PDB file of C-alpha atoms in Angstrom:
ATOM      1  CA  UNK A   1     -13.463  18.320 -24.968  1.00  0.00           C
ATOM      2  CA  UNK A   2     -15.289  16.598 -22.102  1.00  0.00           C
ATOM      3  CA  UNK A   3     -12.802  14.800 -19.335  1.00  0.00           C
ATOM      4  CA  UNK A   4     -13.218  13.366 -16.648  1.00  0.00           C
ATOM      5  CA  UNK A   5     -11.496  13.720 -13.326  1.00  0.00           C
ATOM      6  CA  UNK A   6     -11.263  12.397  -9.995  1.00  0.00           C
ATOM      7  CA  UNK A   7     -11.483  14.780  -7.493  1.00  0.00           C
ATOM      8  CA  UNK A   8     -10.061  15.587  -4.118  1.00  0.00           C
ATOM      9  CA  UNK A   9     -11.225  13.497  -1.262  1.00  0.00           C
ATOM     10  CA  UNK A  10     -10.636  14.909   2.291  1.00  0.00           C
ATOM     11  CA  UNK A  11     -11.685  12.678   5.158  1.00  0.00           C
ATOM     12  CA  UNK A  12     -11.208  12.184   9.397  1.00  0.00           C
ATOM     13  CA  UNK A  13     -12.908   9.696  11.190  1.00  0.00           C
ATOM     14  CA  UNK A  14     -14.548   9.664  14.869  1.00  0.00           C
ATOM     15  CA  UNK A  15     -15.391   5.952  16.999  1.00  0.00           C
ATOM     16  CA  UNK A  16     -18.914   6.525  15.420  1.00  0.00           C
ATOM     17  CA  UNK A  17     -18.013   8.821  11.956  1.00  0.00           C
ATOM     18  CA  UNK A  18     -16.040   9.487   8.999  1.00  0.00           C
ATOM     19  CA  UNK A  19     -16.210  13.109   7.704  1.00  0.00           C
ATOM     20  CA  UNK A  20     -15.705  13.621   4.080  1.00  0.00           C
ATOM     21  CA  UNK A  21     -15.445  16.140   2.034  1.00  0.00           C
ATOM     22  CA  UNK A  22     -15.327  16.259  -1.687  1.00  0.00           C
ATOM     23  CA  UNK A  23     -13.818  19.580  -3.800  1.00  0.00           C
ATOM     24  CA  UNK A  24     -15.495  19.922  -6.795  1.00  0.00           C
ATOM     25  CA  UNK A  25     -15.011  23.913  -8.217  1.00  0.00           C
ATOM     26  CA  UNK A  26     -18.127  25.410  -9.924  1.00  0.00           C
ATOM     27  CA  UNK A  27     -19.532  22.068  -9.412  1.00  0.00           C
ATOM     28  CA  UNK A  28     -23.205  21.326 -10.874  1.00  0.00           C
ATOM     29  CA  UNK A  29     -26.035  18.121 -10.471  1.00  0.00           C
ATOM     30  CA  UNK A  30     -23.798  16.658  -7.401  1.00  0.00           C
ATOM     31  CA  UNK A  31     -25.110  12.870  -6.922  1.00  0.00           C
ATOM     32  CA  UNK A  32     -23.898  11.027  -3.896  1.00  0.00           C
ATOM     33  CA  UNK A  33     -24.204   6.532  -3.602  1.00  0.00           C
ATOM     34  CA  UNK A  34     -24.329   4.893  -0.813  1.00  0.00           C
ATOM     35  CA  UNK A  35     -24.815   1.531  -0.800  1.00  0.00           C
ATOM     36  CA  UNK A  36     -25.298  -0.758   2.483  1.00  0.00           C
ATOM     37  CA  UNK A  37     -21.970  -2.988   1.184  1.00  0.00           C
ATOM     38  CA  UNK A  38     -19.982  -0.002   1.466  1.00  0.00           C
ATOM     39  CA  UNK A  39     -19.624   1.341  -2.189  1.00  0.00           C
ATOM     40  CA  UNK A  40     -19.594   5.024  -2.249  1.00  0.00           C
ATOM     41  CA  UNK A  41     -19.767   6.686  -5.373  1.00  0.00           C
ATOM     42  CA  UNK A  42     -19.831  10.345  -6.579  1.00  0.00           C
ATOM     43  CA  UNK A  43     -20.457  12.138 -10.084  1.00  0.00           C
ATOM     44  CA  UNK A  44     -20.538  15.845 -10.832  1.00  0.00           C
ATOM     45  CA  UNK A  45     -20.427  17.938 -13.516  1.00  0.00           C
ATOM     46  CA  UNK A  46     -18.066  21.458 -13.743  1.00  0.00           C
ATOM     47  CA  UNK A  47     -18.560  22.703 -17.197  1.00  0.00           C
ATOM     48  CA  UNK A  48     -16.749  20.357 -19.385  1.00  0.00           C
ATOM     49  CA  UNK A  49     -15.458  18.348 -16.439  1.00  0.00           C
ATOM     50  CA  UNK A  50     -16.802  15.435 -15.229  1.00  0.00           C
ATOM     51  CA  UNK A  51     -15.360  14.384 -11.494  1.00  0.00           C
ATOM     52  CA  UNK A  52     -16.259  11.721 -10.175  1.00  0.00           C
ATOM     53  CA  UNK A  53     -14.529   8.552  -7.914  1.00  0.00           C
ATOM     54  CA  UNK A  54     -16.094   5.171  -6.727  1.00  0.00           C
ATOM     55  CA  UNK A  55     -14.588   3.448  -3.561  1.00  0.00           C
ATOM     56  CA  UNK A  56     -15.154   0.570  -1.316  1.00  0.00           C
ATOM     57  CA  UNK A  57     -14.604   1.298   2.078  1.00  0.00           C
ATOM     58  CA  UNK A  58     -12.882   0.326   5.036  1.00  0.00           C
ATOM     59  CA  UNK A  59     -15.850  -0.659   6.818  1.00  0.00           C
ATOM     60  CA  UNK A  60     -19.266  -0.685   5.976  1.00  0.00           C
ATOM     61  CA  UNK A  61     -21.435   2.585   7.252  1.00  0.00           C
ATOM     62  CA  UNK A  62     -25.468   2.606   8.015  1.00  0.00           C
ATOM     63  CA  UNK A  63     -26.716   3.735   4.925  1.00  0.00           C
ATOM     64  CA  UNK A  64     -30.180   5.319   6.502  1.00  0.00           C
ATOM     65  CA  UNK A  65     -27.513   7.641   9.356  1.00  0.00           C
ATOM     66  CA  UNK A  66     -24.933   9.026   7.220  1.00  0.00           C
ATOM     67  CA  UNK A  67     -26.211  12.185   5.110  1.00  0.00           C
ATOM     68  CA  UNK A  68     -24.564  14.868   3.215  1.00  0.00           C
ATOM     69  CA  UNK A  69     -24.765  18.295   1.694  1.00  0.00           C
ATOM     70  CA  UNK A  70     -23.848  20.701  -1.696  1.00  0.00           C
ATOM     71  CA  UNK A  71     -21.969  23.899  -1.500  1.00  0.00           C
ATOM     72  CA  UNK A  72     -20.950  25.146  -4.676  1.00  0.00           C
ATOM     73  CA  UNK A  73     -17.802  24.495  -4.386  1.00  0.00           C
ATOM     74  CA  UNK A  74     -17.492  20.987  -1.712  1.00  0.00           C
ATOM     75  CA  UNK A  75     -19.750  17.607  -0.979  1.00  0.00           C
ATOM     76  CA  UNK A  76     -19.576  17.067   2.217  1.00  0.00           C
ATOM     77  CA  UNK A  77     -20.798  13.677   3.644  1.00  0.00           C
ATOM     78  CA  UNK A  78     -20.905  12.248   7.100  1.00  0.00           C
ATOM     79  CA  UNK A  79     -20.893   9.002   6.559  1.00  0.00           C
ATOM     80  CA  UNK A  80     -21.818   6.961  10.027  1.00  0.00           C
ATOM     81  CA  UNK A  81     -20.188   3.515  10.578  1.00  0.00           C
ATOM     82  CA  UNK A  82     -22.102   0.528  11.137  1.00  0.00           C
ATOM     83  CA  UNK A  83     -20.266   0.120  14.545  1.00  0.00           C
ATOM     84  CA  UNK A  84     -18.781   2.216  16.350  1.00  0.00           C
ATOM     85  CA  UNK A  85     -15.119   0.890  17.429  1.00  0.00           C
ATOM     86  CA  UNK A  86     -11.456   2.407  16.792  1.00  0.00           C
ATOM     87  CA  UNK A  87      -9.973   4.073  13.774  1.00  0.00           C
ATOM     88  CA  UNK A  88      -9.622   2.907  10.699  1.00  0.00           C
ATOM     89  CA  UNK A  89      -6.623   2.397   9.444  1.00  0.00           C
ATOM     90  CA  UNK A  90      -7.427   3.715   5.978  1.00  0.00           C
ATOM     91  CA  UNK A  91     -10.339   5.418   4.417  1.00  0.00           C
ATOM     92  CA  UNK A  92     -10.213   2.571   1.346  1.00  0.00           C
ATOM     93  CA  UNK A  93     -10.231  -1.496   1.956  1.00  0.00           C
ATOM     94  CA  UNK A  94      -7.674  -1.763  -0.866  1.00  0.00           C
ATOM     95  CA  UNK A  95      -4.245  -0.838   0.857  1.00  0.00           C
ATOM     96  CA  UNK A  96      -2.598   1.003  -1.938  1.00  0.00           C
ATOM     97  CA  UNK A  97      -5.592   2.954  -2.719  1.00  0.00           C
ATOM     98  CA  UNK A  98      -5.557   6.508  -4.922  1.00  0.00           C
ATOM     99  CA  UNK A  99      -2.954   8.592  -2.240  1.00  0.00           C
ATOM    100  CA  UNK A 100      -2.998  11.794  -4.719  1.00  0.00           C
ATOM    101  CA  UNK A 101      -6.448  12.087  -4.225  1.00  0.00           C
ATOM    102  CA  UNK A 102      -7.514  10.452  -0.669  1.00  0.00           C
ATOM    103  CA  UNK A 103      -6.371  12.866   1.593  1.00  0.00           C
ATOM    104  CA  UNK A 104      -6.619  13.201   5.671  1.00  0.00           C
ATOM    105  CA  UNK A 105      -8.620  16.708   6.409  1.00  0.00           C
ATOM    106  CA  UNK A 106      -6.006  18.040   8.996  1.00  0.00           C
ATOM    107  CA  UNK A 107      -8.563  20.656   9.489  1.00  0.00           C
ATOM    108  CA  UNK A 108     -11.433  17.710  11.259  1.00  0.00           C
ATOM    109  CA  UNK A 109      -8.157  15.304  12.379  1.00  0.00           C
ATOM    110  CA  UNK A 110      -8.785  14.305  15.578  1.00  0.00           C
ATOM    111  CA  UNK A 111      -6.229  11.288  17.509  1.00  0.00           C
ATOM    112  CA  UNK A 112      -7.678   8.709  18.405  1.00  0.00           C
ATOM    113  CA  UNK A 113      -6.360   8.172  21.890  1.00  0.00           C
ATOM    114  CA  UNK A 114      -7.207  12.364  22.308  1.00  0.00           C
ATOM    115  CA  UNK A 115     -10.416  12.256  20.819  1.00  0.00           C
ATOM    116  CA  UNK A 116     -12.604  12.045  24.081  1.00  0.00           C
ATOM    117  CA  UNK A 117     -10.808  15.014  25.199  1.00  0.00           C
ATOM    118  CA  UNK A 118     -12.033  17.439  22.202  1.00  0.00           C
ATOM    119  CA  UNK A 119     -15.734  19.038  22.327  1.00  0.00           C
ATOM    120  CA  UNK A 120     -17.576  18.080  19.971  1.00  0.00           C
ATOM    121  CA  UNK A 121     -17.717  20.965  17.935  1.00  0.00           C
ATOM    122  CA  UNK A 122     -14.308  20.970  16.890  1.00  0.00           C
ATOM    123  CA  UNK A 123     -15.046  20.133  13.318  1.00  0.00           C
ATOM    124  CA  UNK A 124     -17.755  18.398  13.836  1.00  0.00           C
ATOM    125  CA  UNK A 125     -21.136  17.881  12.004  1.00  0.00           C
ATOM    126  CA  UNK A 126     -22.167  21.405  12.940  1.00  0.00           C
ATOM    127  CA  UNK A 127     -19.127  22.531  11.218  1.00  0.00           C
ATOM    128  CA  UNK A 128     -20.126  20.979   8.046  1.00  0.00           C
ATOM    129  CA  UNK A 129     -23.612  21.531   7.957  1.00  0.00           C
ATOM    130  CA  UNK A 130     -24.047  26.094   9.058  1.00  0.00           C
ATOM    131  CA  UNK A 131     -24.217  24.845  13.408  1.00  0.00           C
ATOM    132  CA  UNK A 132     -22.904  28.741  14.157  1.00  0.00           C
ATOM    133  CA  UNK A 133     -26.454  29.986  14.694  1.00  0.00           C
ATOM    134  CA  UNK A 134     -24.921  32.796  14.563  1.00  0.00           C
ATOM    135  CA  UNK A 135     -21.876  33.836  16.251  1.00  0.00           C
ATOM    136  CA  UNK A 136     -23.887  35.855  19.483  1.00  0.00           C
ATOM    137  CA  UNK A 137     -21.314  36.826  21.222  1.00  0.00           C
ATOM    138  CA  UNK A 138     -19.518  36.324  24.370  1.00  0.00           C
ATOM    139  CA  UNK A 139     -23.677  35.841  26.194  1.00  0.00           C
ATOM    140  CA  UNK A 140     -23.420  36.310  30.068  1.00  0.00           C
ATOM    141  CA  UNK A 141     -19.754  36.554  30.488  1.00  0.00           C
ATOM    142  CA  UNK A 142     -19.093  36.993  34.436  1.00  0.00           C
ATOM    143  CA  UNK A 143     -15.995  38.549  35.197  1.00  0.00           C
ATOM    144  CA  UNK A 144     -16.096  37.033  38.551  1.00  0.00           C
ATOM    145  CA  UNK A 145     -15.779  33.671  37.531  1.00  0.00           C
ATOM    146  CA  UNK A 146     -12.762  33.925  36.840  1.00  0.00           C
ATOM    147  CA  UNK A 147     -11.154  32.560  40.120  1.00  0.00           C
ATOM    148  CA  UNK A 148     -10.650  36.049  41.796  1.00  0.00           C
ATOM    149  CA  UNK A 149      -8.767  37.439  39.013  1.00  0.00           C
ATOM    150  CA  UNK A 150      -8.098  41.204  40.191  1.00  0.00           C
ATOM    151  CA  UNK A 151      -8.889  43.292  37.775  1.00  0.00           C
ATOM    152  CA  UNK A 152      -7.711  46.220  39.002  1.00  0.00           C
ATOM    153  CA  UNK A 153      -5.395  48.731  37.438  1.00  0.00           C
ATOM    154  CA  UNK A 154      -6.234  47.491  33.952  1.00  0.00           C
ATOM    155  CA  UNK A 155      -8.805  51.076  34.006  1.00  0.00           C
ATOM    156  CA  UNK A 156     -11.996  51.921  34.186  1.00  0.00           C
ATOM    157  CA  UNK A 157     -11.865  51.673  38.239  1.00  0.00           C
ATOM    158  CA  UNK A 158     -10.633  54.877  40.201  1.00  0.00           C
ATOM    159  CA  UNK A 159      -6.992  53.840  40.668  1.00  0.00           C
ATOM    160  CA  UNK A 160      -5.742  56.398  43.413  1.00  0.00           C
ATOM    161  CA  UNK A 161      -2.799  54.380  44.208  1.00  0.00           C
ATOM    162  CA  UNK A 162      -0.990  53.559  40.909  1.00  0.00           C
ATOM    163  CA  UNK A 163       1.870  54.815  40.773  1.00  0.00           C
ATOM    164  CA  UNK A 164       2.421  55.836  37.158  1.00  0.00           C
ATOM    165  CA  UNK A 165      -0.389  58.992  38.165  1.00  0.00           C
ATOM    166  CA  UNK A 166       3.118  61.152  39.889  1.00  0.00           C
ATOM    167  CA  UNK A 167       3.964  63.700  38.002  1.00  0.00           C
ATOM    168  CA  UNK A 168       7.157  62.834  35.822  1.00  0.00           C
ATOM    169  CA  UNK A 169      10.568  64.305  37.092  1.00  0.00           C
ATOM    170  CA  UNK A 170      11.807  66.460  35.905  1.00  0.00           C
ATOM    171  CA  UNK A 171      13.510  65.980  32.421  1.00  0.00           C
ATOM    172  CA  UNK A 172      15.358  69.118  31.544  1.00  0.00           C
ATOM    173  CA  UNK A 173      16.967  68.019  34.635  1.00  0.00           C
ATOM    174  CA  UNK A 174      18.473  65.187  33.037  1.00  0.00           C
ATOM    175  CA  UNK A 175      18.756  66.841  29.676  1.00  0.00           C
ATOM    176  CA  UNK A 176      21.018  69.762  31.584  1.00  0.00           C
ATOM    177  CA  UNK A 177      23.501  67.515  33.555  1.00  0.00           C
ATOM    178  CA  UNK A 178      23.757  65.178  29.862  1.00  0.00           C
ATOM    179  CA  UNK A 179      25.137  68.411  28.224  1.00  0.00           C
ATOM    180  CA  UNK A 180      27.046  69.521  31.331  1.00  0.00           C
ATOM    181  CA  UNK A 181      29.113  65.884  31.172  1.00  0.00           C
ATOM    182  CA  UNK A 182      29.368  66.415  27.231  1.00  0.00           C
ATOM    183  CA  UNK A 183      31.453  69.791  28.094  1.00  0.00           C
ATOM    184  CA  UNK A 184      33.293  68.077  30.888  1.00  0.00           C
ATOM    185  CA  UNK A 185      34.704  65.183  28.703  1.00  0.00           C
ATOM    186  CA  UNK A 186      35.158  67.317  25.694  1.00  0.00           C
ATOM    187  CA  UNK A 187      37.790  70.269  27.429  1.00  0.00           C
ATOM    188  CA  UNK A 188      39.605  66.804  28.960  1.00  0.00           C
TER     189      UNK A 188
END
């Protein structure tokens, strides 16, 4: 028995674009339609289930510059706003939108006031479309660039002036003193 289900849509935005993730487990044949009037339609099959929605976006987007990618579990879209500007108050034009299925993507969320302070790669297009490029390690890390931080005493060098290089005190003497105290107190 085939059923039609509305998938979870998570979104976040910047002044010039929207990041949209549609959750569709084991989906096949995904279809994304976006038109100049700002209508976003999605449809995909997963077993006997059909996942679909159609939303009218709060503002128009640039259909030609917008793109999407499907990973097998998620459809990821980057929708370019027609006009960069302030953040939209909501994803859809409708004020009473589907709050159960349209959610904020907190992994990509950046407050409008802090948008310019965040690095571009924090939850941006590079993350959505495989911009990791192999991780590459720390590159050319130079300890001298640490602003005069003293790496002495952190191992690896000749630390002849360290206090912890001295021979430990004779602990047997302390044990004997404790034992003699115990016998003295017991005899009282």
